[in-house]
Amino acid sequence: MSNVLSSSEVIALTKTHNYGTWRKQNNWNPTHLVSADGCYFTDGNGKQFLDFSSQLMCMNLGHNNPAVIKAIQDQAATLPYAAPFYATTARAELSQLLLEVLPEGLTKFFFTTSGTEANEAAFKIARMYTGKTKIIARYRSYHGSTSGSIAATGDPRRWPMEPAGKGQGVIFGPEVNCYKCPIRHTYPGCGIACADYLEHMIANEGDVAAVLVEPVVGTNGVLIPPPEYFPKLRKICDDHGVLLIADEVMSGWGRTGKWFAMDNWGVKPDILTTAKGITSAYVPLGLCATSGKIAEFFDENYFAHGHTYEAHPMTLAPAVATIHEMQRLGLVERANEMGAYLGGKLHGGR
Ligand SMILES: Cc1ncc(COP(=O)(O)O)c(C=O)c1O
């Protein structure tokens, strides 16, 4: 018997024995993905599709990039794994590159294998550093699927977990959404009242460690804040000794025409989390980057966090190759140009 499975066998085995995420199972009919190149992928019947969403908004370099594939092959042949307490060349090279591309001031890094885990790390770090517990997130948000990060998710994906998530110390405020303002104000006359509301929460809740934001909200509607929002929120956080965490899992890596969305407003978060585009999704890598001030705190205080796969060399080497490829191809600049072009068209220009 041949062990080459037909497309219908692949689909049946997958559907029967694997969970389809975020759905009832009985209407899941996955497409059999066979190969991919550039911005196209091909199914088991040889039909080609334009990958308009770059899979899950993550394959920023496109499929089949030779430099990233070679980095994976070379790393596998040299050092496929190292425990997190070792220094590795890939780890050092990636750290150097991150200092080049991340918003200035983010100088110390904890690596994970997903955006979800990057956020879990951020919550623990923020709580250890401030000695405070509460995290303010916003309703229209998604921050991941495990118990802490789903508890910090404002959208309905949180509901099936409740009331278990309620114990996680997260409270929700209004998102910034000038198109459909959650507190029924109108920009610019509002004076950014949605940020004032968060300040009111900080002042009255007490014990707030951090405000957690997606700088450009992703799966909850691609909400772009007005120019005043982040400078104002940064000042509010500074005035109250609260950390600002930017979840750039989706908005990072050139997707807003800058390396990171926060660069659009020149505002520096205390912690930035990311994943997806960091390796163009060729391998699972997440990052929790913290400020020098936070880093200094842990010089003398116990850093109570870790994973077996933290700083896994097979994830870091392709990230180095991904950043080099983005730089070589000028992809952030390209995204900026294409964004202006497409945005113009969407706004009715010709
Ligand atoms: C803004 C944001 N944060 C966190 C996550 C979770 O990342 P992951 O799916 O890699 O765990 C996502 C995933 O889509 C996201 O869009």
PDB file of C-alpha atoms and ligand atoms in Angstrom, residues 114-117 119 142-145 214 219 247 249-250 275-276, ligand 1:
ATOM      1  CA  SER A 114       3.783  32.702  20.154  1.00  0.00           C
ATOM      2  CA  GLY A 115       2.235  36.122  20.552  1.00  0.00           C
ATOM      3  CA  THR A 116       0.040  34.730  23.311  1.00  0.00           C
ATOM      4  CA  GLU A 117       3.073  33.717  25.378  1.00  0.00           C
ATOM      5  CA  ASN A 119       1.793  38.754  26.282  1.00  0.00           C
ATOM      6  CA  TYR A 142      -7.427  40.353  21.117  1.00  0.00           C
ATOM      7  CA  HIS A 143      -4.305  39.428  23.068  1.00  0.00           C
ATOM      8  CA  GLY A 144      -4.104  35.635  22.841  1.00  0.00           C
ATOM      9  CA  SER A 145      -5.694  32.380  23.837  1.00  0.00           C
ATOM     10  CA  GLU A 214      -2.958  47.059  20.279  1.00  0.00           C
ATOM     11  CA  THR A 219      -8.935  41.434  14.315  1.00  0.00           C
ATOM     12  CA  ASP A 247       0.875  44.446  21.676  1.00  0.00           C
ATOM     13  CA  VAL A 249       1.823  40.898  17.418  1.00  0.00           C
ATOM     14  CA  MET A 250      -0.137  41.898  14.326  1.00  0.00           C
ATOM     15  CA  ALA A 275       5.294  37.514  16.987  1.00  0.00           C
ATOM     16  CA  LYS A 276       3.896  36.686  13.499  1.00  0.00           C
TER      17      LYS A 276
HETATM   18  C1  LIG B   1      -2.837  41.590  18.562  1.00  0.00           C
HETATM   19  C2  LIG B   1      -2.619  40.140  18.824  1.00  0.00           C
HETATM   20  N1  LIG B   1      -2.094  39.749  20.012  1.00  0.00           N
HETATM   21  C3  LIG B   1      -1.864  38.459  20.297  1.00  0.00           C
HETATM   22  C4  LIG B   1      -2.153  37.472  19.384  1.00  0.00           C
HETATM   23  C5  LIG B   1      -1.877  36.032  19.717  1.00  0.00           C
HETATM   24  O1  LIG B   1      -0.780  35.590  18.995  1.00  0.00           O
HETATM   25  P1  LIG B   1      -0.573  34.018  18.724  1.00  0.00           P
HETATM   26  O2  LIG B   1      -1.716  33.576  17.903  1.00  0.00           O
HETATM   27  O3  LIG B   1       0.755  33.949  18.014  1.00  0.00           O
HETATM   28  O4  LIG B   1      -0.504  33.364  20.046  1.00  0.00           O
HETATM   29  C6  LIG B   1      -2.707  37.814  18.139  1.00  0.00           C
HETATM   30  C7  LIG B   1      -3.041  36.773  17.150  1.00  0.00           C
HETATM   31  O5  LIG B   1      -3.660  36.994  16.152  1.00  0.00           O
HETATM   32  C8  LIG B   1      -2.945  39.179  17.844  1.00  0.00           C
HETATM   33  O6  LIG B   1      -3.473  39.568  16.684  1.00  0.00           O
END
